[in-house]
Amino acid sequence: MADTAAQPTKRKRERDAEEGTGPGSEEKEAGVGNGTAALDRLPFSGFRVQKVLRESARDKLIFLHGKVNEASGDGAGEDAVVILEKTPFQVEQVSELLRGSPDLQLQFCNDIYSTYHLFPPRQLSDVKTTVVYPATEKHLQKYLRQDLRLIRETGDNYRNVTLPHLESQSLSIQWVYNILEKKAEANRIVFENPDPFDGFVLIPDLKWNQQQLDDLYLIAICHRRGIKSLRDLTAEHLPLLRNILREGQEAILQRYQVAGDRLRVYLHYLPSYYHLHVHFTALGFEAPGSGVERAHLLAEVIENLECDPKHYQERTLTFALRTEDPLLQLLQAAQEN
């Protein structure tokens, strides 16, 4: 497979994102929509389901753990995670579903109401497929459905418990550096401020297929390294944050004709990977992690830092952790002492 086809696959392997990320495809130079890509193969052979890690009937989404490459002489094979998601409807293509004589199967009919199973043609029945391969035990735990618990983390908790734990557990973010250095996904960059201290790149998130604006989702990744999360931010970073907010909104307006007052611009805490990045999503889209227990609006972050440069180093922050997450147990133990 050519390098240009392999790069998104490598990102899928390395990315430690929340809420699972999806594969990208080659975009057109402007506007919403993807070009037609040649068919590719999965980066492994075979897939034997081991376990359904998580599923959501509402979101039409399922996370599968499987064994792959079992017939290649590698013994027990390797672990992989495959995420299958029904893609959103595209307004300009919906009429094709009902044109002519669609393939229908009646479920019931009552007066003026009837329900059918409709079997769409191949070009309208794609399933977004995200591959994490090879998958580690950390990946399996990440995608496994677990109960959540809220925890309140003080500044001291972060410095003495959370930060040491995360530094020992975090997965590679080489895929982030590949984007910043234009070694991967350079053709997907929507906007860039190249300043090494106060600049960033703006790129579509892999959860957005760019076929419609209702679930618009882009990520601003700062060029400056060493800023791990919200906890590291001080007044020193205000020029960077202001650039991201202002220039990110302007770039989205120019590229997608979506104004700033129709965008939700926020940071996650805890983030899914520890290099400062900011989320831009359509205001009406309930993106994963956009709830109050995790999302911090960038405009309010800027205002808080203007009032108190050490606000996020000292403030108690509330977030959710899975019940089996070792960090939850560490923080609970620290707060009991």
CSV table of C-alpha atoms in Angstrom, one decimal:
chain,number,residue,atom,x,y,z
A,1,MET,CA,0.0,0.0,0.0
A,2,ALA,CA,1.3,3.4,-0.8
A,3,ASP,CA,2.5,5.8,1.9
A,4,THR,CA,-0.4,8.2,1.4
A,5,ALA,CA,-2.9,5.4,2.1
A,6,ALA,CA,-0.9,4.1,5.0
A,7,GLN,CA,-0.7,7.3,7.0
A,8,PRO,CA,-4.3,7.4,8.2
A,9,THR,CA,-4.0,3.8,9.3
A,10,LYS,CA,-0.9,4.6,11.3
A,11,ARG,CA,-2.8,7.4,13.0
A,12,LYS,CA,-5.6,5.1,13.9
A,13,ARG,CA,-3.1,2.7,15.5
A,14,GLU,CA,-1.5,5.4,17.6
A,15,ARG,CA,-4.3,7.8,18.5
A,16,ASP,CA,-5.6,7.6,22.0
A,17,ALA,CA,-8.8,9.4,21.6
A,18,GLU,CA,-12.3,9.3,23.6
A,19,GLU,CA,-14.5,8.5,22.3
A,20,GLY,CA,-12.9,6.5,19.3
A,21,THR,CA,-11.8,8.2,16.2
A,22,GLY,CA,-12.6,7.3,12.6
A,23,PRO,CA,-10.6,6.9,9.5
A,24,GLY,CA,-10.1,9.9,7.2
A,25,SER,CA,-10.2,10.0,3.5
A,26,GLU,CA,-8.7,12.4,0.9
A,27,GLU,CA,-10.6,15.7,0.9
A,28,LYS,CA,-11.3,18.0,-1.9
A,29,GLU,CA,-9.4,21.3,-1.8
A,30,ALA,CA,-12.4,23.3,-0.7
A,31,GLY,CA,-15.9,22.9,0.6
A,32,VAL,CA,-17.5,20.0,2.4
A,33,GLY,CA,-17.2,16.6,0.9
A,34,ASN,CA,-14.7,13.9,0.1
A,35,GLY,CA,-13.2,12.8,-3.1
A,36,THR,CA,-13.7,9.2,-4.4
A,37,ALA,CA,-10.9,7.1,-3.0
A,38,ALA,CA,-9.7,3.7,-4.3
A,39,LEU,CA,-10.7,0.7,-2.4
A,40,ASP,CA,-8.2,-0.4,0.3
A,41,ARG,CA,-7.7,-3.5,2.4
A,42,LEU,CA,-7.7,-3.8,6.2
A,43,PRO,CA,-4.2,-3.9,7.7
A,44,PHE,CA,-4.7,-7.5,8.9
A,45,SER,CA,-6.2,-10.8,7.7
A,46,GLY,CA,-9.3,-12.3,9.2
A,47,PHE,CA,-11.3,-11.0,12.2
A,48,ARG,CA,-12.7,-13.3,14.9
A,49,VAL,CA,-14.9,-11.5,17.4
A,50,GLN,CA,-13.8,-12.0,20.9
A,51,LYS,CA,-16.1,-9.6,22.7
A,52,VAL,CA,-18.5,-6.7,22.1
A,53,LEU,CA,-16.7,-4.0,24.1
A,54,ARG,CA,-19.5,-1.4,23.9
A,55,GLU,CA,-22.6,-0.6,21.7
A,56,SER,CA,-25.1,2.2,21.4
A,57,ALA,CA,-28.4,1.7,19.6
A,58,ARG,CA,-29.0,5.4,19.7
A,59,ASP,CA,-25.7,6.3,18.1
A,60,LYS,CA,-25.7,3.3,15.7
A,61,LEU,CA,-22.3,2.4,17.0
A,62,ILE,CA,-20.5,-0.8,18.1
A,63,PHE,CA,-17.0,-1.5,19.4
A,64,LEU,CA,-15.6,-5.0,18.7
A,65,HIS,CA,-12.5,-6.8,20.1
A,66,GLY,CA,-11.2,-9.4,17.7
A,67,LYS,CA,-8.3,-11.7,17.0
A,68,VAL,CA,-6.6,-11.3,13.6
A,69,ASN,CA,-3.8,-12.9,11.6
A,70,GLU,CA,-4.5,-16.2,13.2
A,71,ALA,CA,-3.8,-18.1,10.0
A,72,SER,CA,-0.5,-16.4,9.4
A,73,GLY,CA,1.6,-18.7,11.6
A,74,ASP,CA,1.7,-16.2,14.5
A,75,GLY,CA,0.2,-18.6,17.0
A,76,ALA,CA,-2.7,-17.1,18.8
A,77,GLY,CA,-2.9,-14.1,16.5
A,78,GLU,CA,-3.0,-10.5,17.4
A,79,ASP,CA,-5.6,-8.2,19.1
A,80,ALA,CA,-7.5,-5.5,17.2
A,81,VAL,CA,-10.4,-3.2,17.9
A,82,VAL,CA,-12.8,-2.4,15.1
A,83,ILE,CA,-15.4,0.3,15.6
A,84,LEU,CA,-18.4,0.2,13.2
A,85,GLU,CA,-20.7,3.3,12.9
A,86,LYS,CA,-23.6,4.0,10.6
A,87,THR,CA,-22.8,7.2,8.7
A,88,PRO,CA,-25.2,10.2,8.8
A,89,PHE,CA,-27.6,10.9,6.0
A,90,GLN,CA,-26.5,13.3,3.3
A,91,VAL,CA,-29.3,15.6,2.2
A,92,GLU,CA,-28.3,15.6,-1.5
A,93,GLN,CA,-28.3,11.8,-1.6
A,94,VAL,CA,-31.5,11.0,0.4
A,95,SER,CA,-33.7,11.2,-2.7
A,96,GLU,CA,-31.7,8.4,-4.3
A,97,LEU,CA,-32.9,6.1,-1.6
A,98,LEU,CA,-36.6,6.5,-2.8
A,99,ARG,CA,-36.0,6.9,-6.5
A,100,GLY,CA,-37.5,4.3,-8.9
A,101,SER,CA,-38.4,1.1,-7.2
A,102,PRO,CA,-36.4,0.9,-3.9
A,103,ASP,CA,-35.8,-2.5,-2.3
A,104,LEU,CA,-38.3,-2.5,0.5
A,105,GLN,CA,-39.7,-5.0,3.1
A,106,LEU,CA,-42.9,-4.2,4.8
A,107,GLN,CA,-42.9,-4.4,8.6
A,108,PHE,CA,-46.4,-3.3,9.4
A,109,CYS,CA,-49.2,-1.1,8.0
A,110,ASN,CA,-51.9,0.7,10.1
A,111,ASP,CA,-54.2,3.2,8.4
A,112,ILE,CA,-51.9,6.0,7.0
A,113,TYR,CA,-48.8,4.7,8.8
A,114,SER,CA,-46.5,2.0,7.4
A,115,THR,CA,-42.9,0.9,8.3
A,116,TYR,CA,-40.4,-0.8,6.0
A,117,HIS,CA,-36.9,-2.1,6.0
A,118,LEU,CA,-35.2,-0.2,3.1
A,119,PHE,CA,-32.1,-1.8,1.6
A,120,PRO,CA,-30.0,0.9,0.0
A,121,PRO,CA,-27.7,0.5,-2.9
A,122,ARG,CA,-24.0,-0.1,-2.2
A,123,GLN,CA,-22.9,3.5,-2.7
A,124,LEU,CA,-25.4,4.7,-0.1
A,125,SER,CA,-24.8,2.0,2.5
A,126,ASP,CA,-21.3,2.6,3.7
A,127,VAL,CA,-20.3,2.0,7.4
A,128,LYS,CA,-17.6,4.1,8.9
A,129,THR,CA,-15.0,1.6,10.1
A,130,THR,CA,-12.2,2.6,12.6
A,131,VAL,CA,-9.4,0.2,13.1
A,132,VAL,CA,-7.0,0.1,16.1
A,133,TYR,CA,-4.3,-2.4,15.3
A,134,PRO,CA,-2.3,-3.8,16.9
A,135,ALA,CA,-4.4,-3.1,20.0
A,136,THR,CA,-3.0,-3.3,23.5
A,137,GLU,CA,-4.8,-4.0,26.8
A,138,LYS,CA,-5.0,-0.3,27.4
A,139,HIS,CA,-7.0,0.1,24.1
A,140,LEU,CA,-9.3,-2.7,25.1
A,141,GLN,CA,-10.0,-1.1,28.5
A,142,LYS,CA,-10.4,2.3,26.9
A,143,TYR,CA,-13.3,1.1,24.6
A,144,LEU,CA,-14.9,-1.2,27.1
A,145,ARG,CA,-18.2,0.0,28.6
A,146,GLN,CA,-17.8,0.7,32.3
A,147,ASP,CA,-19.7,2.7,34.9
A,148,LEU,CA,-18.5,6.2,35.5
A,149,ARG,CA,-17.8,8.1,38.8
A,150,LEU,CA,-17.3,11.8,39.3
A,151,ILE,CA,-14.1,12.9,41.1
A,152,ARG,CA,-13.0,16.3,42.2
A,153,GLU,CA,-9.3,16.9,41.7
A,154,THR,CA,-7.5,19.7,43.6
A,155,GLY,CA,-4.3,21.3,42.3
A,156,ASP,CA,-2.3,19.3,44.8
A,157,ASN,CA,-4.0,16.1,43.6
A,158,TYR,CA,-3.0,16.9,40.1
A,159,ARG,CA,0.7,17.5,40.9
A,160,ASN,CA,1.1,14.6,43.3
A,161,VAL,CA,-1.2,11.9,41.9
A,162,THR,CA,-2.7,12.6,38.5
A,163,LEU,CA,0.4,13.9,36.7
A,164,PRO,CA,2.8,11.1,37.9
A,165,HIS,CA,0.2,8.5,37.0
A,166,LEU,CA,-0.4,9.9,33.5
A,167,GLU,CA,3.3,10.3,32.7
A,168,SER,CA,3.7,6.5,33.4
A,169,GLN,CA,0.6,5.5,31.5
A,170,SER,CA,0.1,7.8,28.5
A,171,LEU,CA,0.2,6.3,25.0
A,172,SER,CA,2.4,7.6,22.2
A,173,ILE,CA,1.4,10.9,20.6
A,174,GLN,CA,3.9,10.6,17.7
A,175,TRP,CA,0.8,10.9,15.4
A,176,VAL,CA,0.4,14.5,16.7
A,177,TYR,CA,4.0,15.4,15.9
A,178,ASN,CA,3.6,13.8,12.4
A,179,ILE,CA,0.7,16.2,11.7
A,180,LEU,CA,2.6,19.3,13.0
A,181,GLU,CA,5.7,18.3,11.0
A,182,LYS,CA,3.7,17.6,7.8
A,183,LYS,CA,4.8,14.0,7.8
A,184,ALA,CA,1.2,12.9,7.8
A,185,GLU,CA,-2.2,14.3,6.9
A,186,ALA,CA,-0.7,17.6,5.5
A,187,ASN,CA,-3.4,17.7,2.8
A,188,ARG,CA,-6.1,17.7,5.5
A,189,ILE,CA,-5.0,20.9,7.2
A,190,VAL,CA,-7.7,23.6,6.9
A,191,PHE,CA,-5.7,26.4,8.4
A,192,GLU,CA,-2.2,27.0,9.9
A,193,ASN,CA,-0.6,29.7,12.0
A,194,PRO,CA,3.0,28.6,11.7
A,195,ASP,CA,4.3,30.6,14.7
A,196,PRO,CA,6.2,28.0,16.8
A,197,PHE,CA,5.0,29.5,20.2
A,198,ASP,CA,1.6,30.9,19.5
A,199,GLY,CA,0.6,29.1,16.3
A,200,PHE,CA,-1.5,26.0,15.6
A,201,VAL,CA,-2.9,23.8,12.8
A,202,LEU,CA,-6.6,23.3,12.3
A,203,ILE,CA,-7.6,19.9,11.0
A,204,PRO,CA,-10.9,18.0,10.6
A,205,ASP,CA,-11.4,15.5,13.4
A,206,LEU,CA,-11.6,11.9,12.2
A,207,LYS,CA,-15.0,11.6,13.8
A,208,TRP,CA,-16.4,14.0,11.1
A,209,ASN,CA,-16.8,12.6,7.6
A,210,GLN,CA,-17.1,16.1,6.1
A,211,GLN,CA,-20.2,15.2,4.2
A,212,GLN,CA,-22.5,17.6,6.2
A,213,LEU,CA,-22.2,20.5,8.5
A,214,ASP,CA,-24.6,19.3,11.2
A,215,ASP,CA,-21.8,17.3,12.9
A,216,LEU,CA,-18.9,19.6,12.0
A,217,TYR,CA,-15.9,18.8,14.1
A,218,LEU,CA,-12.4,20.2,13.8
A,219,ILE,CA,-9.4,20.2,16.1
A,220,ALA,CA,-6.8,22.9,16.7
A,221,ILE,CA,-3.4,21.5,17.7
A,222,CYS,CA,-0.8,23.9,19.0
A,223,HIS,CA,2.7,23.9,17.6
A,224,ARG,CA,4.3,24.5,20.9
A,225,ARG,CA,5.2,21.3,22.7
A,226,GLY,CA,5.2,20.7,26.5
A,227,ILE,CA,1.7,22.1,27.1
A,228,LYS,CA,-0.1,18.9,28.2
A,229,SER,CA,-3.5,20.1,29.3
A,230,LEU,CA,-5.7,22.7,30.8
A,231,ARG,CA,-3.7,22.3,34.1
A,232,ASP,CA,-0.6,23.8,32.4
A,233,LEU,CA,-2.2,27.0,31.1
A,234,THR,CA,-1.1,30.4,32.6
A,235,ALA,CA,-1.3,34.0,31.4
A,236,GLU,CA,1.8,33.2,29.3
A,237,HIS,CA,-0.4,31.1,27.0
A,238,LEU,CA,-3.1,33.8,26.4
A,239,PRO,CA,-1.7,34.9,23.0
A,240,LEU,CA,-1.9,31.2,21.8
A,241,LEU,CA,-5.4,30.7,23.1
A,242,ARG,CA,-6.6,34.0,21.6
A,243,ASN,CA,-5.1,33.0,18.2
A,244,ILE,CA,-6.8,29.7,18.3
A,245,LEU,CA,-10.2,31.2,19.2
A,246,ARG,CA,-10.1,34.1,16.7
A,247,GLU,CA,-8.3,32.5,13.8
A,248,GLY,CA,-10.0,29.2,14.2
A,249,GLN,CA,-13.4,30.7,14.0
A,250,GLU,CA,-12.4,32.9,11.0
A,251,ALA,CA,-11.0,29.9,9.1
A,252,ILE,CA,-14.1,27.8,9.7
A,253,LEU,CA,-16.3,30.8,8.5
A,254,GLN,CA,-14.3,31.1,5.3
A,255,ARG,CA,-14.0,27.4,4.6
A,256,TYR,CA,-17.5,26.1,5.7
A,257,GLN,CA,-19.5,29.3,6.1
A,258,VAL,CA,-20.3,28.5,9.7
A,259,ALA,CA,-20.1,31.6,12.0
A,260,GLY,CA,-18.5,31.7,15.4
A,261,ASP,CA,-21.8,32.0,17.2
A,262,ARG,CA,-22.8,28.6,15.7
A,263,LEU,CA,-19.7,26.9,17.1
A,264,ARG,CA,-18.9,25.2,20.5
A,265,VAL,CA,-15.1,25.8,21.1
A,266,TYR,CA,-13.7,24.0,24.1
A,267,LEU,CA,-11.0,22.0,25.8
A,268,HIS,CA,-11.3,18.6,27.4
A,269,TYR,CA,-10.2,17.9,30.9
A,270,LEU,CA,-9.1,15.2,31.3
A,271,PRO,CA,-8.1,15.2,27.6
A,272,SER,CA,-7.7,12.0,25.6
A,273,TYR,CA,-4.1,12.8,24.7
A,274,TYR,CA,-1.6,15.1,26.4
A,275,HIS,CA,-0.7,17.8,23.8
A,276,LEU,CA,-2.8,20.9,24.0
A,277,HIS,CA,-5.6,20.9,21.5
A,278,VAL,CA,-9.0,22.6,21.2
A,279,HIS,CA,-12.3,21.3,19.8
A,280,PHE,CA,-14.5,23.1,17.4
A,281,THR,CA,-17.9,21.5,16.9
A,282,ALA,CA,-21.2,22.6,15.5
A,283,LEU,CA,-23.3,24.1,18.3
A,284,GLY,CA,-26.2,21.7,17.7
A,285,PHE,CA,-24.1,18.6,17.6
A,286,GLU,CA,-23.8,16.6,20.9
A,287,ALA,CA,-20.2,15.6,20.4
A,288,PRO,CA,-18.7,13.0,22.7
A,289,GLY,CA,-17.2,14.7,25.7
A,290,SER,CA,-19.1,18.0,25.3
A,291,GLY,CA,-20.9,17.6,28.7
A,292,VAL,CA,-20.2,19.9,31.6
A,293,GLU,CA,-18.1,17.4,33.4
A,294,ARG,CA,-15.5,17.4,30.7
A,295,ALA,CA,-15.7,20.4,28.4
A,296,HIS,CA,-14.3,23.9,29.2
A,297,LEU,CA,-15.3,26.7,26.8
A,298,LEU,CA,-12.2,28.4,25.4
A,299,ALA,CA,-13.6,31.9,25.8
A,300,GLU,CA,-14.2,31.3,29.5
A,301,VAL,CA,-10.7,29.7,29.9
A,302,ILE,CA,-9.2,32.9,28.4
A,303,GLU,CA,-11.3,35.1,30.8
A,304,ASN,CA,-10.3,33.0,33.8
A,305,LEU,CA,-6.6,33.3,33.0
A,306,GLU,CA,-6.9,37.0,32.5
A,307,CYS,CA,-8.4,37.3,36.0
A,308,ASP,CA,-6.0,34.8,37.6
A,309,PRO,CA,-2.9,33.5,35.8
A,310,LYS,CA,-2.8,30.4,38.1
A,311,HIS,CA,-6.5,29.7,37.9
A,312,TYR,CA,-6.1,26.2,36.4
A,313,GLN,CA,-3.1,25.2,38.4
A,314,GLU,CA,-4.9,25.7,41.7
A,315,ARG,CA,-8.6,25.3,40.9
A,316,THR,CA,-10.4,22.1,41.9
A,317,LEU,CA,-11.7,20.4,38.7
A,318,THR,CA,-14.5,17.8,38.4
A,319,PHE,CA,-14.4,15.1,35.8
A,320,ALA,CA,-15.6,11.5,35.3
A,321,LEU,CA,-13.5,8.4,35.4
A,322,ARG,CA,-14.4,4.7,34.8
A,323,THR,CA,-14.8,2.7,37.9
A,324,GLU,CA,-11.9,0.4,36.9
A,325,ASP,CA,-9.6,3.2,36.1
A,326,PRO,CA,-6.5,3.1,38.4
A,327,LEU,CA,-6.4,6.9,38.5
A,328,LEU,CA,-9.9,6.9,40.2
A,329,GLN,CA,-8.6,4.6,42.9
A,330,LEU,CA,-5.4,6.7,43.4
A,331,LEU,CA,-7.3,9.9,43.7
A,332,GLN,CA,-9.9,8.4,46.1
A,333,ALA,CA,-7.1,7.0,48.2
A,334,ALA,CA,-5.3,10.4,48.3
A,335,GLN,CA,-8.4,12.2,49.3
A,336,GLU,CA,-9.2,9.8,52.1
A,337,ASN,CA,-5.7,10.4,53.7
